[in-house]
C-alpha positions as a printed Julia matrix, in Angstrom:
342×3 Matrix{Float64}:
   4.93  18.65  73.4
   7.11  20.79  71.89
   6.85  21.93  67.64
   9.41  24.22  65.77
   7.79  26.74  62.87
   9.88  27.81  60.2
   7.56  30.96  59.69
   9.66  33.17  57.29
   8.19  36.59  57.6
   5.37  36.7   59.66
   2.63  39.56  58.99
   1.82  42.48  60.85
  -2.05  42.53  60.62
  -4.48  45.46  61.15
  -8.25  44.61  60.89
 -10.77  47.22  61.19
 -14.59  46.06  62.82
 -17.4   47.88  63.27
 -18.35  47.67  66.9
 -20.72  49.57  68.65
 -20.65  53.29  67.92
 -17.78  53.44  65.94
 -14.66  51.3   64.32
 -12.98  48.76  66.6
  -9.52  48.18  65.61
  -7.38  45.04  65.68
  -3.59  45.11  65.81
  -2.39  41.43  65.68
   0.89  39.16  64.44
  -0.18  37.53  61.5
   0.62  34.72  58.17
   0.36  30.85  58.67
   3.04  30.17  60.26
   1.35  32.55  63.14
  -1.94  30.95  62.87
  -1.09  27.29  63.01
   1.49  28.55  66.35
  -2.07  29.8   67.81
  -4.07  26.75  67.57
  -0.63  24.9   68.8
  -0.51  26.92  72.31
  -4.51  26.45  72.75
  -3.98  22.85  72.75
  -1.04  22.85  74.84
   2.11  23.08  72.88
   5.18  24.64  73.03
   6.18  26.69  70.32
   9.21  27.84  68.55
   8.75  30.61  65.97
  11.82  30.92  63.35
  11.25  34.12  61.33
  12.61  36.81  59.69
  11.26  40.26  61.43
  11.57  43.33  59.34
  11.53  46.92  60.13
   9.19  48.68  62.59
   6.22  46.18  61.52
   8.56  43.68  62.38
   9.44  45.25  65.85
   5.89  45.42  66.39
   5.01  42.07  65.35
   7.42  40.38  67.65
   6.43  42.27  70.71
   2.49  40.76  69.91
   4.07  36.88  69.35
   6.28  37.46  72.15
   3.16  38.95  74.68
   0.94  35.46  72.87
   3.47  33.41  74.51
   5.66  32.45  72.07
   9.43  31.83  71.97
  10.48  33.68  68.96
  13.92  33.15  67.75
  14.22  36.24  65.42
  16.42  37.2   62.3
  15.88  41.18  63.1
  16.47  43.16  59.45
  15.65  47.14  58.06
  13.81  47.31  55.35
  10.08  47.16  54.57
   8.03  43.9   56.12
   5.43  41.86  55.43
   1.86  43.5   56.62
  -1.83  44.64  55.59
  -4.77  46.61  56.99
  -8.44  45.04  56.3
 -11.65  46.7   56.59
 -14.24  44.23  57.71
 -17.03  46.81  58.94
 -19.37  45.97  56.22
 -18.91  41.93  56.91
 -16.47  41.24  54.12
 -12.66  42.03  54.37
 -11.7   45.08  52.14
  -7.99  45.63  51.69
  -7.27  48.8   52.38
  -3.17  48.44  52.13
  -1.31  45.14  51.67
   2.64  44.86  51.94
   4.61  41.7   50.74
   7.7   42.53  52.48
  11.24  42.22  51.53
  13.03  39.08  49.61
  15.48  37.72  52.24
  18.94  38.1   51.66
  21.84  35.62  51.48
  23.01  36.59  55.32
  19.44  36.66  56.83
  18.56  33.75  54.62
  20.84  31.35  56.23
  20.88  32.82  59.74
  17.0   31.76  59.29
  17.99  28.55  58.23
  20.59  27.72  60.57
  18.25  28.68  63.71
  15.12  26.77  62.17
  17.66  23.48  61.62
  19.06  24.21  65.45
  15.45  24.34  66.92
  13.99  21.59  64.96
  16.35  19.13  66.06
  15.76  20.29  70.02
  11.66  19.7   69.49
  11.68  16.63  67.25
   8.46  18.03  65.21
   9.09  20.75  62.9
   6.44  22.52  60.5
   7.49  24.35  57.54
   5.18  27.34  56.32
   4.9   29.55  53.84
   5.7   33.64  53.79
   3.41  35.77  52.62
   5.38  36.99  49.8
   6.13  35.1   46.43
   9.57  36.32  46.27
  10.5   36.15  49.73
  12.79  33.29  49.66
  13.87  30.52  46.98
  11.64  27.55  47.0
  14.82  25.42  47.03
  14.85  26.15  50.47
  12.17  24.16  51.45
  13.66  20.88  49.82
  17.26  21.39  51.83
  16.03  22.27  55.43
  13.18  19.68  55.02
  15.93  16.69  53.6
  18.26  18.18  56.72
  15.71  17.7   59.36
  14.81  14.53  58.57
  18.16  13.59  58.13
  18.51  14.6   61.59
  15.09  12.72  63.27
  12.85  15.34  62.99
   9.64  14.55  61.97
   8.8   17.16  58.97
   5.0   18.79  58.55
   4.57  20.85  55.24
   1.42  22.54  54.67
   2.92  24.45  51.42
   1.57  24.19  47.73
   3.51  25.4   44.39
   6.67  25.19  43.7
   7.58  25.28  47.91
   5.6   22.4   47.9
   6.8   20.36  45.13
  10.36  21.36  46.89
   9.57  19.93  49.7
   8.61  16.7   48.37
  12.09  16.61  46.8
  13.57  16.6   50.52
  11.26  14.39  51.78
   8.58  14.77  54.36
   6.87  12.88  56.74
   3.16  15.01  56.4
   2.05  16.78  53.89
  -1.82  18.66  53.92
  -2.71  20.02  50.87
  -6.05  21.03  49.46
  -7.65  19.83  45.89
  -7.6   23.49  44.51
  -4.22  23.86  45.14
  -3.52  20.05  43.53
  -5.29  21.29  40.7
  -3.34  24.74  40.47
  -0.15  22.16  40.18
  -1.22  20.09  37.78
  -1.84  17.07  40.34
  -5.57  16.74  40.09
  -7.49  17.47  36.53
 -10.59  18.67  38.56
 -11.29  20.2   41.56
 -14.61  18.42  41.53
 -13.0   14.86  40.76
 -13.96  11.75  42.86
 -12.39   9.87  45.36
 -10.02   8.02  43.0
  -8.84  10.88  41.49
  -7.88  12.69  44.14
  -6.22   9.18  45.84
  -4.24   8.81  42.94
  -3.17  12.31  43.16
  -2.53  11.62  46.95
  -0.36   7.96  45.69
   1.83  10.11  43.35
   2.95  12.49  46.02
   3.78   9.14  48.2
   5.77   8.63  45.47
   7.04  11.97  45.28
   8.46  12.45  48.59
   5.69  12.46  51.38
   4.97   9.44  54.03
   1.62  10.74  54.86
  -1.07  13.01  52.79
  -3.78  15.48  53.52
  -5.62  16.41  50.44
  -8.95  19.01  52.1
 -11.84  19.71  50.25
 -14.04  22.49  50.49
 -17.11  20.52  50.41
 -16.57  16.88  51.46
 -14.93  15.16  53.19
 -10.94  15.3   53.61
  -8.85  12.32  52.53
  -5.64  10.77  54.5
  -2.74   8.84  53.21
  -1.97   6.96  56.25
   0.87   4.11  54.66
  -1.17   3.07  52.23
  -4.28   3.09  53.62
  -6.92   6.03  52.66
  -9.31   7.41  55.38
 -12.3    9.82  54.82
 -12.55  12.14  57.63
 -15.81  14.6   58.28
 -15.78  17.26  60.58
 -18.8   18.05  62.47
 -20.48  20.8   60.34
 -20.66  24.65  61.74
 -22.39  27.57  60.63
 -19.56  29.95  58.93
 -17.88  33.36  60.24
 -14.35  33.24  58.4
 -13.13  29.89  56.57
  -9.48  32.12  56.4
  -7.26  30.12  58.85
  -9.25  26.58  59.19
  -6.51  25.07  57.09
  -3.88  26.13  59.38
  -5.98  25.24  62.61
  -6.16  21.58  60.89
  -2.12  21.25  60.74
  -1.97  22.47  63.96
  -4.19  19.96  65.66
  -3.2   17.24  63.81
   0.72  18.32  64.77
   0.07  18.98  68.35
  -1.49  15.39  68.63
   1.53  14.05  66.54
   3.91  15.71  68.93
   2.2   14.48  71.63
   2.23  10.76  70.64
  -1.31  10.13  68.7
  -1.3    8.01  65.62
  -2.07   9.57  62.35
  -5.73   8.61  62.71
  -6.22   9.95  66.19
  -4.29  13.33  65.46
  -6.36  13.97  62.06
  -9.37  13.72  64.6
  -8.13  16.49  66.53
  -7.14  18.2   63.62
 -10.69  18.24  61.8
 -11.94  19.03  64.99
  -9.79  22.61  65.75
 -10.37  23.03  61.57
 -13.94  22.87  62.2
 -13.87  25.43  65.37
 -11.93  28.23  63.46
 -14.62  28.62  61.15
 -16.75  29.89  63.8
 -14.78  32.1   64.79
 -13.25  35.86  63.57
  -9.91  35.54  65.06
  -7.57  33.49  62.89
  -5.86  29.89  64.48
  -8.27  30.56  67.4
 -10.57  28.18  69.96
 -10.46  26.52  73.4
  -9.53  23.22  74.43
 -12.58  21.83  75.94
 -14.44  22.68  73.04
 -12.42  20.97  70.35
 -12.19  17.97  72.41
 -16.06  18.01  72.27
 -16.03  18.64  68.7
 -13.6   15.93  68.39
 -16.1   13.28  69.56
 -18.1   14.27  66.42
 -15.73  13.35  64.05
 -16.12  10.65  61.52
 -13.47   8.52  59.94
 -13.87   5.55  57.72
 -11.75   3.3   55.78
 -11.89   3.83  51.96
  -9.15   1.72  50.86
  -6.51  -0.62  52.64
  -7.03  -3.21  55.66
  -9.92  -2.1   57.58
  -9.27  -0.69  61.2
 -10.24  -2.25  64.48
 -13.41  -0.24  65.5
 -13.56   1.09  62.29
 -16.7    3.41  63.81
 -14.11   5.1   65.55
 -15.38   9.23  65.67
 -11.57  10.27  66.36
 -11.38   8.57  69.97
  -7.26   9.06  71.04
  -5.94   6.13  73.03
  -5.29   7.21  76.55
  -1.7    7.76  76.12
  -2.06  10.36  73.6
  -5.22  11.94  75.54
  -3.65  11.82  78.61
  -0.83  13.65  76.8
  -2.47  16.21  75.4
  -5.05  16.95  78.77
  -1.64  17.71  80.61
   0.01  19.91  78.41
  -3.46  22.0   77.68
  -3.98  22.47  80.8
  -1.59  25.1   81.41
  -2.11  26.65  78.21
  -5.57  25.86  77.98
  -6.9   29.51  79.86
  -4.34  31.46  77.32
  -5.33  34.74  76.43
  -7.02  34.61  72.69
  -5.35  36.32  69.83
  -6.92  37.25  66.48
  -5.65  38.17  63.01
C-alpha cells in the first residue's frame, strides 16, 4: 500500500498548551499534505513526501517527517519557509506569528515536479495537496503533473479548491473531495445551505469538468459521493468536538489508503468518514489508531440517493475481505506508530 504526496512546502508548526503548571510546547511538521501522510502511516501505508524544504524551518521540519517515518524526497532551498506559532492555552488557537514561505522558483519548481512525477509512477496512487502559501507555486501546475500521472497509470487524488482545483480538473483526475463552502467560494454551488440536488449538480458538472469520482463534505450533514454516476450519502458516526482543523485531510487519507489497498469507492469512503470522524476528537492534526477507526467504521452509514441501488444497500461501510484483509496487514506494522501532532 504504497501513496505518493506532492506536498509543496510543508509547515513548520509550533503550538503552545497550557499543561499543568506552566506552557507545554509542541514542535511538529505541519500543512495538508503532512496531515493526510499521518492518517496514511496509522492505517498502514507507505508514504512518499515530495516537498520543497526551505531554510532552517525547513531543516527542522524534515528531521520531524523523517523521525514520523516518512520517506521524504526533498527539494532543499535558502530562503524563508513556510511556518507559524499558535497559542492554544486559553482553548482557542491565537496566532502569535504566521510565515507563508517563499514562491518556488523555476529550478526548485521542476526538480519538485520531476521527483513527484518519478515517485508517483513507482506507488500507483498519488495525492496532490495544497501549500500553505497563495503564491507558492502556479496553479497550472496542478493541471500538468495531474494530466502526466494519469497519463502514466497513476491513479490521481486532489483534495485542492480555487484555482489549483479548477487546474486540476483541466488535467483530469480520478478523485476529487471538496467541501460545499469551498464550491460556493468558486462559484459551483449558489448556497452553502442548498439541498441535495444542488450540490449533485454541482458534483455532475465537475464529472464533466475533469473528475471520475467526487467528494463534496458538509459541515453539517451528510457528505455526498460521485461514484460513476451514482450518488451516495455517507454519515459518520457523530463525536463530541476538540479541533475540526485536519478532519478533511484525515477523510482523503482513509479513503486513499483503502483505495491503495484495493477497496471500492464505497468501502474506502467508509474508512474515510470513519478516520474524518476520529480527528475531531482529537488535538493532534491527521491523528488516531487503527483499531479504533475500524470500530468507528462499523458505524458508518451509506445510502443510495440516486443511480441503481446497491446490493445490501444497509451496508454501514463493511470492506470485502480482500480489501480488509489488505489493510489489517499493512496496519499492523504501522499500527503501534508513535503519534504526531500539529
Amino acid at each position: 500500500m504504497d501513496v505518493t504526496i506532492f506536498a509543496p512546502s510543508p509547515s513548520l508548526t509550533v503550538t503552545i498548551e497550557e499543561h499543568g503548571a506552566g506552557p507545554d510546547i509542541h514542535v511538529h511538521a505541519g500543512g495538508q499534505g503532512v496531515w493526510q501522510a499521518r492518517m496514511l502511516r496509522r492505517l498502514g501505508a507507505e508514504v512518499t513526501l515530495c516537498c520543497t524544504l526551505t531554510g532552517e524551518t525547513g531543516q527542522v521540519a524534515q528531521h520531524l517527517l523523517e523521525g514520523e517515518g516518512f520517506r521524504v524526497v526533498p527539494i532543499a532551498r535558502a530562503g524563508r519557509g513556510a511556518a507559524y506559532v499558535h497559542d492554544r492555552r486559553e482553548g482557542e488557537r491565537t496566532a502569535v506569528a504566521e510565515s507563508e514561505g517563499e514562491p518556488l522558483g523555476r529550478h526548485e519548481l521542476d526538480e519538485l515536479y520531476g521527483v513527484t512525477l518519478r515517485e508517483g509512477i513507482a506507488s500507483g496512487l498519488a495525492i496532490l495537496s495544497g501549500p500553505d502559501g497563495e503564491s507558492t507555486l502556479p496553479a497550472d501546475t496542478y493541471r500538468r503533473l495531474a494530466a502526466d500521472l494519469r497519463t502514466n497509470d497513476v491513479r490521481v487524488v486532489v483534495d485542492l479548491a480555487g484555482d489549483r482545483m479548477l487546474a486540476a480538473l483541466e488535467g483530469g483526475i480520478d478523485l476529487l473531495k471538496v467541501s460545499d463552502e469551498e464550491l460556493h467560494a468558486d462559484g459551483l454551488l449558489d448556497d452553502v445551505d442548498a439541498g441535495d440536488d444542488a450540490v449533485i449538480e454541482a458534483m455532475d458538472e465537475l464529472r464533466r469538468r475533469g473528475a471520475k469520482d467526487v467528494i463534496v463534505t458538509r459541515s453539517s450533514s451528510p457528505f455526498l459521493v460521485l461514484d460513476g454516476r451514482t450518488v451516495l450519502e455517507v454519515t459518520p458516526p457523530e463525536l463530541q468536538t476538540a479541533d475540526t482543523r485536519g478532519a478533511g485531510d484525515s477523510l482523503t487519507a482513509g479513503v486513499s489508503a483503502s483505495l491503495a489497498a484495493g477497496a471500492p469507492l464505497r468501502e474506502a469512503v467508509a474508512m474515510g468518514a470513519a478516520a474524518g470522524a476520529l480527528n475531531v476528537t482529537r488535538h493532534g492534526l491527521g491523528t488516531g489508531d487503527t483499531e479504533t477507526i475500524e470500530r468507528l467504521r462499523q458505524a458508518v452509514r451509506i445510502r443510495t440517493v440516486r443511480g441503481a441501488p446497491q446490493e445490501h444497500d444497509d451496508s454501514q461501510g463493511r470492506v470485502s475481505p480482500e480489501g480488509l484483509a489488505a489493510l489489517a496487514e499493512t496496519a499492523a506494522d504501522a499500527g503501534r506508530d508513535e503519534e504526531g501532532q500539529a
